[in-house]
Coordinates of C-alpha atoms and ligand atoms in Angstrom, one line a residue:
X1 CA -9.8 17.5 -21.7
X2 CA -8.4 14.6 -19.6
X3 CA -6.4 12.0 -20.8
X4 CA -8.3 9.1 -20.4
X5 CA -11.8 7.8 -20.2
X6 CA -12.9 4.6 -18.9
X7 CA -16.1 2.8 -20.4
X8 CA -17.5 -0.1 -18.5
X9 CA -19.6 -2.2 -20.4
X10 CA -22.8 -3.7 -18.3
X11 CA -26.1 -3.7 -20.6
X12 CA -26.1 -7.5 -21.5
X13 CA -28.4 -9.5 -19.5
X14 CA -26.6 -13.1 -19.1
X15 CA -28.2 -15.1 -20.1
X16 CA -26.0 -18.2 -19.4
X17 CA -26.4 -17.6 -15.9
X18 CA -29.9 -18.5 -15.9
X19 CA -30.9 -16.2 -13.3
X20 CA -33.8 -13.2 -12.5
X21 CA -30.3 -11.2 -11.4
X22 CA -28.8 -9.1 -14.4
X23 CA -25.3 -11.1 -14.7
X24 CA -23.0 -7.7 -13.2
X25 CA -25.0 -7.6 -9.8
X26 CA -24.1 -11.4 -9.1
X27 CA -21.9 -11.4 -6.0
X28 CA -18.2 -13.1 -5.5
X29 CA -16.8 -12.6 -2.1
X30 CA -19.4 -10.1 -0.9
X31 CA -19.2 -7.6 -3.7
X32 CA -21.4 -7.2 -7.2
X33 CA -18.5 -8.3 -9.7
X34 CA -18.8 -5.0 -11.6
X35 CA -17.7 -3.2 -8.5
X36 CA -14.2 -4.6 -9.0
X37 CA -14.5 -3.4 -12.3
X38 CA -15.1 0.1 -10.7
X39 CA -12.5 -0.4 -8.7
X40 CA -10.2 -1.2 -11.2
X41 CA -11.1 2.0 -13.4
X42 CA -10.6 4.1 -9.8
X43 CA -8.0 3.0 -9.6
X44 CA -6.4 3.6 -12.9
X45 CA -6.4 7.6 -12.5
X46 CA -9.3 8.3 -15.0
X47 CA -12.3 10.5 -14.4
X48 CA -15.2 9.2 -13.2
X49 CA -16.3 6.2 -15.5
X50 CA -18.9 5.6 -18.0
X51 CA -21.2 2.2 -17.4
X52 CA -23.1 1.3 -20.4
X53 CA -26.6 0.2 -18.9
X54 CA -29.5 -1.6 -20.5
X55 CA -30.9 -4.9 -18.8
X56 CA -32.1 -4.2 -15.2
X57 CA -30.8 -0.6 -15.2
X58 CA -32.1 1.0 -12.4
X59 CA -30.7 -1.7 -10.6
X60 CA -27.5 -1.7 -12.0
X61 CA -27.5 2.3 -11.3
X62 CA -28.4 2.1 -7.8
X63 CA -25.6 -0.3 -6.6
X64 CA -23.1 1.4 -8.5
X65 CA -24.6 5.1 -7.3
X66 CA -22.2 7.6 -7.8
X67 CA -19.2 5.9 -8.3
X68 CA -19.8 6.2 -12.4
X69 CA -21.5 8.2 -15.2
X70 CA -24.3 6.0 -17.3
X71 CA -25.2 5.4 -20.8
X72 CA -28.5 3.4 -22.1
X73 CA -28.1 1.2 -24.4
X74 CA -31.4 -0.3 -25.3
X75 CA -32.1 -2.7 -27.1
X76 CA -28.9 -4.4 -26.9
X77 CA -27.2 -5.0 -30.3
X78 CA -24.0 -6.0 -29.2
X79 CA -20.6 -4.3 -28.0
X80 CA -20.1 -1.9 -30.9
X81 CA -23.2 -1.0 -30.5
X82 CA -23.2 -0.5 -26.6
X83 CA -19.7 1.7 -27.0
X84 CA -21.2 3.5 -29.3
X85 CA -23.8 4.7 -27.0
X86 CA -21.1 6.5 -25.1
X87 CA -20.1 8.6 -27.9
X88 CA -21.4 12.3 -26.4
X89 CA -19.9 11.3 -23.0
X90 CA -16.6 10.3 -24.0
X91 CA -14.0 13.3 -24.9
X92 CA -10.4 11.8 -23.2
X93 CA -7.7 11.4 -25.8
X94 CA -7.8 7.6 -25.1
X95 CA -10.4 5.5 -23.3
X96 CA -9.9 2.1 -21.7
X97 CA -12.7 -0.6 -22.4
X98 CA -13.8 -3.1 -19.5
X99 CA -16.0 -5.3 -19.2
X100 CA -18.7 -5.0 -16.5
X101 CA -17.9 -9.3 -16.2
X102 CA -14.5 -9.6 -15.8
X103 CA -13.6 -8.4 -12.4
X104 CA -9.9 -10.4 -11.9
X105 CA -7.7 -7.8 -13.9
X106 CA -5.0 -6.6 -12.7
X107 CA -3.8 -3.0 -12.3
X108 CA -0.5 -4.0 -13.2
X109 CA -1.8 -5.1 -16.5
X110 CA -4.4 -1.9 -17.3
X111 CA -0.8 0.2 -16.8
X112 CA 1.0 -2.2 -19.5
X113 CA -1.7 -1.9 -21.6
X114 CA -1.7 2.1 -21.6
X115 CA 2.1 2.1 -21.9
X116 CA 2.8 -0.2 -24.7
X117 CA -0.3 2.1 -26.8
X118 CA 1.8 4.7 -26.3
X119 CA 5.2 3.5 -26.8
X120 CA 4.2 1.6 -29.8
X121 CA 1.7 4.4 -31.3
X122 CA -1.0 2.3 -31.6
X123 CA -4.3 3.4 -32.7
X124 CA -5.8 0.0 -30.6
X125 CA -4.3 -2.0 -27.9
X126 CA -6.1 -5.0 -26.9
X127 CA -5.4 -7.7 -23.6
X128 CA -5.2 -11.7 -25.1
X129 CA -4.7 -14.3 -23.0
X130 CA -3.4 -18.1 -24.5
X131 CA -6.2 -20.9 -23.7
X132 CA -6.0 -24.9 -23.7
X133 CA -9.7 -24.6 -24.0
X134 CA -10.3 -21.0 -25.4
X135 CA -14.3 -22.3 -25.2
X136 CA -16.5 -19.0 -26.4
X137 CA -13.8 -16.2 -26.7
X138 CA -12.8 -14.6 -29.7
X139 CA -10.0 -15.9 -31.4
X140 CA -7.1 -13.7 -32.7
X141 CA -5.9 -13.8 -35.9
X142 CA -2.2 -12.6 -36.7
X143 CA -0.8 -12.2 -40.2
X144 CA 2.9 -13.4 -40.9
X145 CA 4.5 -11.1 -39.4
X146 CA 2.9 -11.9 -35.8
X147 CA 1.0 -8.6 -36.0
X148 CA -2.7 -8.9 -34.7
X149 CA -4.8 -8.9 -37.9
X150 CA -8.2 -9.6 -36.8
X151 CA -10.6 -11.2 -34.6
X152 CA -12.9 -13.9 -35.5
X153 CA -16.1 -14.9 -32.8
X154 CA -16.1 -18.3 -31.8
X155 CA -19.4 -18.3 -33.4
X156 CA -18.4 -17.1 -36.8
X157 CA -15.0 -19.3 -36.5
X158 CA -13.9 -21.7 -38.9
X159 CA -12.4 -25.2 -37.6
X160 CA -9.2 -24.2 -37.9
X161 CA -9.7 -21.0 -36.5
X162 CA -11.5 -22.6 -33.4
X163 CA -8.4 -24.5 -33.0
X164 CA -6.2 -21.1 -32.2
X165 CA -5.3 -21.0 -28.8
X166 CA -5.2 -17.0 -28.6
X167 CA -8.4 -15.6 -27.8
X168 CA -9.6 -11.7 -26.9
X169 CA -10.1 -10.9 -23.0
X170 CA -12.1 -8.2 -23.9
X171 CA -10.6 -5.1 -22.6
X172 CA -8.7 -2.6 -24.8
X173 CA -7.2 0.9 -25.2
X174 CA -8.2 3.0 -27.8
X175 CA -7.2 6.4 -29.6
X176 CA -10.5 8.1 -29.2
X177 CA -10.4 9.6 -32.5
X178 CA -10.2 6.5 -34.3
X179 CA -13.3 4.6 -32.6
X180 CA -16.7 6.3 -32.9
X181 CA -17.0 7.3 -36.4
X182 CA -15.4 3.6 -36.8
X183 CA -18.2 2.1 -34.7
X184 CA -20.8 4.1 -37.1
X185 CA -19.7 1.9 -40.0
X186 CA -20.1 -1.5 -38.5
X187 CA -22.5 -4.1 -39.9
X188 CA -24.6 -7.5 -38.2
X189 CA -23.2 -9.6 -40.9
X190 CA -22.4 -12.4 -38.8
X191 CA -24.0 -15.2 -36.5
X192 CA -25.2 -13.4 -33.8
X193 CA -26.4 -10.4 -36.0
X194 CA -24.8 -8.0 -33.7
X195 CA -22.4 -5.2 -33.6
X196 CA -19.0 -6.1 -32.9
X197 CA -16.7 -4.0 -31.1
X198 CA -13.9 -6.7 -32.2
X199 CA -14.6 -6.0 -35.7
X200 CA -12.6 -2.8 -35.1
X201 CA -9.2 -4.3 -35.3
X202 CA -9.6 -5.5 -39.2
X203 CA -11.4 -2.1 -39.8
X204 CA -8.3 -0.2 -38.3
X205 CA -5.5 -2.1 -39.9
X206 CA -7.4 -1.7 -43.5
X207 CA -6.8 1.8 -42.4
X208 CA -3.3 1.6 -41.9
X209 CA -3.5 2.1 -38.1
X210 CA -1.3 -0.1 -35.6
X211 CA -3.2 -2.5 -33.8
X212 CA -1.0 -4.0 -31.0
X213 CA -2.1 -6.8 -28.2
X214 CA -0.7 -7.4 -24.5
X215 CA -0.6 -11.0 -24.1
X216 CA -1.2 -11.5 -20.4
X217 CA 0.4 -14.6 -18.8
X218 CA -2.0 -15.3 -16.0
X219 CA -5.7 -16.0 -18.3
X220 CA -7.5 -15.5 -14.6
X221 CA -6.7 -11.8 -15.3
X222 CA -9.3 -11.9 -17.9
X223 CA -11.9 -14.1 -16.7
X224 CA -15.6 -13.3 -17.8
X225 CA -18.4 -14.0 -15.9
X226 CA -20.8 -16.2 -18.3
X227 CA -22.1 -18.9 -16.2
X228 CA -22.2 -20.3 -12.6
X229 CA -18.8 -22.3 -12.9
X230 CA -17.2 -19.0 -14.1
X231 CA -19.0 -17.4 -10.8
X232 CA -17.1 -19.6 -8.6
X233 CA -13.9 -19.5 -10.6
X234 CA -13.8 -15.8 -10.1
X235 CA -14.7 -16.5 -6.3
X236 CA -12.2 -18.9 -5.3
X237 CA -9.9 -16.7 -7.3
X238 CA -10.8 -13.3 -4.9
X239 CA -10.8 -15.6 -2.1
X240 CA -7.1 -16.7 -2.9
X241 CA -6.1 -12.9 -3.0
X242 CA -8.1 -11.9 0.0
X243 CA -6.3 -14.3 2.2
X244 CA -3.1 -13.8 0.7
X245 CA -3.2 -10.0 1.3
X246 CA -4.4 -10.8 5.0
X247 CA -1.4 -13.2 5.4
X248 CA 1.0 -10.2 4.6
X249 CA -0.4 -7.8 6.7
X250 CA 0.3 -10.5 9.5
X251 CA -2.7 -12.7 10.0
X252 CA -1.9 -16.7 10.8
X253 CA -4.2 -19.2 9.1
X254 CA -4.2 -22.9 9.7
X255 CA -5.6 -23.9 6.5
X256 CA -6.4 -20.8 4.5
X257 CA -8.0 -23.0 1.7
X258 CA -10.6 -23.8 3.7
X259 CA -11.8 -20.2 5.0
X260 CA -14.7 -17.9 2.7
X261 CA -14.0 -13.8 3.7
X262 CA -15.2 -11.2 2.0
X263 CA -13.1 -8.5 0.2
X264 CA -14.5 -6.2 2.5
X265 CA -13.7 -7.7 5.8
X266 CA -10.4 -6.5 7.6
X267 CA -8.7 -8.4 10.2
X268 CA -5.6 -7.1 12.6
X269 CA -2.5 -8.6 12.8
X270 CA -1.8 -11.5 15.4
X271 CA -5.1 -12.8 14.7
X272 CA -5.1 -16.5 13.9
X273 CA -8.2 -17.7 11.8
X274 CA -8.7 -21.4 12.3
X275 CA -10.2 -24.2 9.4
X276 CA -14.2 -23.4 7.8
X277 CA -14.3 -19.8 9.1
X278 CA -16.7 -17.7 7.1
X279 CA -16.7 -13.9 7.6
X280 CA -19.1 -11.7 5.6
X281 CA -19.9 -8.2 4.9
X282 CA -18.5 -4.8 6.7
X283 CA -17.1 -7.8 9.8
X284 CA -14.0 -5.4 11.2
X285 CA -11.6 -7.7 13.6
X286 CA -8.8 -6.3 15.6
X287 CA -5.8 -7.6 16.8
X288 CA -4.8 -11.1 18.3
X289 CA -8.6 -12.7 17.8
X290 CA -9.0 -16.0 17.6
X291 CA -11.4 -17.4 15.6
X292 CA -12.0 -21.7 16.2
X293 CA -13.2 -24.0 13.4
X294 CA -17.0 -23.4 12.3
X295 CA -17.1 -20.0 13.1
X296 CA -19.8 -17.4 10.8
X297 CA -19.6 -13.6 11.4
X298 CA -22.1 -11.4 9.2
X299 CA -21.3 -7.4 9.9
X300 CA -19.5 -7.7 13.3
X301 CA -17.0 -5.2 14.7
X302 CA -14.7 -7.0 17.3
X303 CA -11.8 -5.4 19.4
X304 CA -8.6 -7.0 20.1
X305 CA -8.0 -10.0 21.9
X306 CA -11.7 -11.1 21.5
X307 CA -11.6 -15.1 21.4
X308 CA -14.6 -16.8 19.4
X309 CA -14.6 -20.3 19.8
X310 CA -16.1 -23.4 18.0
X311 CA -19.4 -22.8 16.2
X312 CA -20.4 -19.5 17.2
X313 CA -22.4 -17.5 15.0
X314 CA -22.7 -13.7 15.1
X315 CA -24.3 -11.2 12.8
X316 CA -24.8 -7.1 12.9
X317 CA -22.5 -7.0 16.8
X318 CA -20.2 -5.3 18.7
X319 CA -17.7 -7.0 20.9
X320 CA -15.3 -5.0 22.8
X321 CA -11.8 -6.0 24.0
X322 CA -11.0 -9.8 25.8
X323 CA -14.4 -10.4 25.7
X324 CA -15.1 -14.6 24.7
X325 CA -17.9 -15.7 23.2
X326 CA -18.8 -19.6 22.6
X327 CA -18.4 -22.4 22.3
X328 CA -21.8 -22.2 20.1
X329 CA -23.1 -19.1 21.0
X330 CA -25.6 -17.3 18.7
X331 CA -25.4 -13.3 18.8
X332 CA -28.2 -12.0 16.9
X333 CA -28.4 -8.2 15.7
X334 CA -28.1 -5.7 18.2
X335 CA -25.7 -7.5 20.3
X336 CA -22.8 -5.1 22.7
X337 CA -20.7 -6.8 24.5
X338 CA -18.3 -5.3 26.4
X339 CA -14.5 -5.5 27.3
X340 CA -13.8 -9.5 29.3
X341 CA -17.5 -10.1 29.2
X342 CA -18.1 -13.9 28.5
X343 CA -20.9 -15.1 26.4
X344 CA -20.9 -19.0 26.7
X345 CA -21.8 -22.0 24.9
X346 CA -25.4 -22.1 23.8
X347 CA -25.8 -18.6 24.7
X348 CA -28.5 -16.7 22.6
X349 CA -28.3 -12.7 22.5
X350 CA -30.6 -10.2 20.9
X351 CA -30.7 -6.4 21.2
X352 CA -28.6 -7.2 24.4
X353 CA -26.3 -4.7 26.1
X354 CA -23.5 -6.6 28.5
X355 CA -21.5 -4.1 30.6
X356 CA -18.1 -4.9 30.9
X357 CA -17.0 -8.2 32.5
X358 CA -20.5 -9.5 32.9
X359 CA -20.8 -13.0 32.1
X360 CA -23.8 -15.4 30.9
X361 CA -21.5 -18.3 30.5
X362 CA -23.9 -21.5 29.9
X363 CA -27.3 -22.5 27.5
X364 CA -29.4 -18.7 28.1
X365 CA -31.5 -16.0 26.1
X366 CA -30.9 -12.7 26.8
X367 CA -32.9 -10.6 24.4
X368 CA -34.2 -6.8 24.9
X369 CA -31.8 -6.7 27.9
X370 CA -29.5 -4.1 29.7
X371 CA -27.0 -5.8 31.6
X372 CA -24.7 -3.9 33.6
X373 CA -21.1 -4.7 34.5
X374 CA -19.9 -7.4 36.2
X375 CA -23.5 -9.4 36.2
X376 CA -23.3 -12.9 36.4
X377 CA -26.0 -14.4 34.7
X378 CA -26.4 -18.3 35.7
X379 CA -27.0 -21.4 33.5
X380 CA -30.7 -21.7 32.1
X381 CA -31.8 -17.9 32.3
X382 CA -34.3 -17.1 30.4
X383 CA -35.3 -13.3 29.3
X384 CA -38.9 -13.3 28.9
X385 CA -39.1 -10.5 26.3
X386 CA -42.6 -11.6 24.5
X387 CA -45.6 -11.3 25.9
X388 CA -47.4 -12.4 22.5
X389 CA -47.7 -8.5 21.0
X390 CA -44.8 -6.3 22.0
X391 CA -41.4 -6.8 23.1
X392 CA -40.1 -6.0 26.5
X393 CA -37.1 -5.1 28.3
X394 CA -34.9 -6.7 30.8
X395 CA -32.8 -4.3 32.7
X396 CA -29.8 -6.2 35.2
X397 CA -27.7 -3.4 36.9
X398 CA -24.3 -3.7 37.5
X399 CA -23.0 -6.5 39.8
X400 CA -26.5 -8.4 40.5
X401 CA -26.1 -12.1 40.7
X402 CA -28.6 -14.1 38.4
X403 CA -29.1 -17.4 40.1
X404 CA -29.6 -20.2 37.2
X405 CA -32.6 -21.5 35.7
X406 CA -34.5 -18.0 36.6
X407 CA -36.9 -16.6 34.1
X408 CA -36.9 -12.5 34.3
X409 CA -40.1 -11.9 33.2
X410 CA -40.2 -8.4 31.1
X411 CA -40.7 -5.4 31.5
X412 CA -38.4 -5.8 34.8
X413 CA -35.2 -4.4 36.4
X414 CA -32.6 -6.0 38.5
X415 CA -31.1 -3.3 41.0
X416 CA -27.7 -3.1 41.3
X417 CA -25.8 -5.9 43.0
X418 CA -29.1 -7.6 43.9
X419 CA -29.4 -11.7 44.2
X420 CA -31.9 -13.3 42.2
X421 CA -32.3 -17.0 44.1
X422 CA -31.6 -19.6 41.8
X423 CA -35.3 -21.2 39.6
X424 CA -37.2 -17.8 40.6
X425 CA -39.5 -16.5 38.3
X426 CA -39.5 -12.3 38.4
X427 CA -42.4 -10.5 37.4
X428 CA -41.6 -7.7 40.1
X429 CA -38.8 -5.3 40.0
X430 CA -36.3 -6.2 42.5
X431 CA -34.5 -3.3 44.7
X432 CA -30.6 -2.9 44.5
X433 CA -29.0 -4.9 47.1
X434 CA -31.8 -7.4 47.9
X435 CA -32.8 -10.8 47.4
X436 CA -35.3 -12.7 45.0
X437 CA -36.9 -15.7 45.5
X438 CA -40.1 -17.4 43.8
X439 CA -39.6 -20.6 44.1
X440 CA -41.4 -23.2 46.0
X441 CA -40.1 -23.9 49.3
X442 CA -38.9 -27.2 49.3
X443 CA -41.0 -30.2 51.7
X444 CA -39.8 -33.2 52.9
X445 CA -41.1 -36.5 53.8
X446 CA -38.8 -38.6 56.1
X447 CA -39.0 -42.3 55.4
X448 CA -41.3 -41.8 51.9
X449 CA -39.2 -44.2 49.7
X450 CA -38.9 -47.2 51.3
X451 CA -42.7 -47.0 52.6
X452 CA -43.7 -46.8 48.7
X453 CA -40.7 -49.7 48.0
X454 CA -42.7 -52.1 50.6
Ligands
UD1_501 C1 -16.8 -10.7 -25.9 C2 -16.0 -10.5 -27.1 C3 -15.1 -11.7 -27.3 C4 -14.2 -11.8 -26.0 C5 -15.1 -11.8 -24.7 C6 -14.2 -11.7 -23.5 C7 -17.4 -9.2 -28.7 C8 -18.2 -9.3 -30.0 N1 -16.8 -10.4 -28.3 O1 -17.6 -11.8 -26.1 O2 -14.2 -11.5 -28.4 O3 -13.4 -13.0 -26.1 O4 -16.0 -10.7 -24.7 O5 -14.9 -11.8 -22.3 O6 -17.2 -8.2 -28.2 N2 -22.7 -6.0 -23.6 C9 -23.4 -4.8 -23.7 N3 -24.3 -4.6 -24.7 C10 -24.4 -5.6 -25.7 C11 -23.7 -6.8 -25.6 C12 -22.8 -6.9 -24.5 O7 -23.3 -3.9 -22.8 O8 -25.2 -5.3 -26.6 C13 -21.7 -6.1 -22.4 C14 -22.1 -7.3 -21.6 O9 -23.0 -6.9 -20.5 C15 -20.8 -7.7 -21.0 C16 -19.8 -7.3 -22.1 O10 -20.5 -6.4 -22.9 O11 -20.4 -7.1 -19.8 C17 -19.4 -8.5 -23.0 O12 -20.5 -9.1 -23.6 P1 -20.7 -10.7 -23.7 O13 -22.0 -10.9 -24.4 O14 -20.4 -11.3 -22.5 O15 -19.6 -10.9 -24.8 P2 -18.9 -12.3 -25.1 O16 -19.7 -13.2 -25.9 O17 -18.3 -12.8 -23.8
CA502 CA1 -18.5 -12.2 -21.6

């Protein structure tokens, strides 16, 4: 028997969010919400957790996978009820409720809470939080002696208890022996007609049990999901963090209030992210990157020293040491660039292979393409990888010279340190060492002009 179980509550549709997404799969900073819940309850040293599914559970189940145990709640009759559900799965001498919507808690806290249940023998320890505006939480009730007593739901409250400032944050720490046959013996007698789990405190001090409460001093610690504004509280919230954590571990922001990353992107040290940045998903940047104003990165891997500048967008690439890319360039998926190569401004890339130090440094597509090392690719090339049905593929070896505005007409190779005469069109492969010409040789007509001008 372990000593703690952790129940993660995640059955309740949302209905304030208005939204065909089931409210725990809604994403802040790149992540569901309930996976910081999961974190959290990692985190916390208890054995795998159990989620308490209902609305939308197989999707629920599949992005949480095997990071948790499940329990189905269905149909949902509220919070008492849903814990309830949990009763053959739960054996720990305590258990820790979450919520599967409030993602912002601290560890810190979670290890007050299980500290002060034990110090102070309490049969339930619950997290409050002190509101200006405590809107739709519960409000706590405490008798004379300052002892929690109760909670009332802002739906059932009276005026003057609406007006009490201390509300319920939803997460508590129970003595497992004192909650399920408890739960059994709840009734719907209220406005919602549901089963409160909060009804448990006046149940347990009827019993003569100690009910004692954590009062956390930072309310964002308890922030529930409910609607859209509550989305992007909890968002700007991770985003705070996520830049503070990267600013300790040594990278420079000029105006970090401006920047979106996702929790799950990493940055090296020495990096210095410049004004509306965004980086999403699994984006890993090494050390000393710059990265200019109106930058977007979606899954990139970049070594150190890679320099992105101004309004370059990149999504599912790799870019290797030194290498530049920008201003403007677009690297779609499929993108390697190697060490020094230099991607330019208006420079489009898909499924392209750049050998190191090759270079495409002005307004081109390069798409199905193997370019080798040290190619220089002039302004205006053009990769003609469609042909209407299938794709095509562009091979330059190392070292040719691609003369600008030249359209390489795919399938077609470039051999190794070949010249391709500047506005050539190549449908033919051309041999290593050689040189390429289409275009038109160029006529001239002494005297044409001023004829014409008379
Ligand atoms: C609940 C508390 C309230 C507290 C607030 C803090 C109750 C009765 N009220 O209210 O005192 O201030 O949280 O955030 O507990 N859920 C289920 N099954 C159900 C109902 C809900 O799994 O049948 C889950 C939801 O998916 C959600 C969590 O429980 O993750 C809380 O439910 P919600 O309906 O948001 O409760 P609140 O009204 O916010
Ligand atoms: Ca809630």
């Amino acid at each position: 028997m372990s000593d703690l179980d952790v129940i993660i509550l995640a059955a309740g549709m949302g209905t304030r969010m208005k939204s065909a997404t089931v409210k725990v799969l809604h994403r802040a900073a790149g992540r569901a919400i309930i996976e910081y819940v999961l974190d959290l309850a990692a985190e916390v040293g208890a054995a795998s957790p159990v989620v308490v599914v209902g609305h939308q559970r197989d999707a629920v189940q599949s992005a949480i996978g095997d990071r948790a145990r499940f329990c189905v709640q269905e149909p949902q009759l509220g919070t008492g009820h849903a814990v309830l559900m949990t009763a053959d799965s739960v054996n720990a001498r305590r258990v820790l409720i979450l919520s599967g919507d409030v993602p912002l808690t601290r560890l810190e806290t979670l290890q007050q809470l299980l500290a002060q249940h034990e110090a102070e023998k309490n049969a339930l320890t619950l997290l409050t939080m002190k509101l200006d505006d405590p809107a739709m939480y519960g409000r706590i009730i405490r008798d004379d002696n300052g002892a929690v007593m109760r909670i009332v739901e802002a739906k059932d409250a009276s005026d003057a208890e609406k007006r009490i400032g201390e509300v319920n944050a939803g997460i508590y720490v129970f003595d497992t022996e004192h909650l399920f046959d408890n739960l059994r013996g709840l009734s719907t007698k209220n406005a919602q007609g549901e089963y409160y789990l909060t009804d448990l405190i006046a149940v347990l001090r009827k019993a003569g049990h100690r009910v004692g409460a954590v009062i956390t001093p930072d309310p964002v610690e308890a922030l529930g999901v409910n609607s859209r504004a509550d989305l992007a509280a909890v968002e700007s919230e991770i985003q705070r963090r996520v830049v503070a954590k990267l600013m300790a571990s040594g990278v420079t922001f000029r105006n970090p209030n401006t920047v979106v990353i996702d929790s799950t992107v990493t940055i090296g040290n020495d990096s210095v992210v410049y004004p509306f940045v965004t980086i999403e998903g699994t984006t890993k940047i090494g050390n000393g990157c710059v990265i200019e104003p109106g930058v977007h990165l979606i899954n990139v891997t970049a070594g150190d020293n890679v320099h992105f500048k101004s309004g370059t967008v990149a999504e599912e690439s790799q870019i290797d040491d030194d290498a530049s890319v920008g201003p403007y360039a677009h690297l779609r998926p499929g993108t390697h660039l190697g060490t020094h190569v230099k991607v330019g401004n208006f420079v489009e890339t898909k499924k392209a292979v750049f050998g190191n130090g090759a270079k495409a440094s002005h307004l081109s597509y390069i798409g199905d393409a193997d370019v080798g090392a040290d190619v220089n690719i002039g302004a205006g090339t053009i990769t003609c990888n469609y042909d209407g049905v299938n794709k095509n593929k562009t091979v330059i070896e190392d070292g040719a010279f691609i003369g600008s505005d030249t359209q390489l007409v795919a399938p077609v190779r470039v051999g190794k340190g070949a010249y391709v005469g500047a506005g050539s069109t190549i449908t033919k492969d051309v041999p290593p060492d050689s040189l390429a010409l289409s275009r038109t040789p160029q006529k001239i007509v002494e005297g044409w002009a001023k004829k014409k001008k008379k």
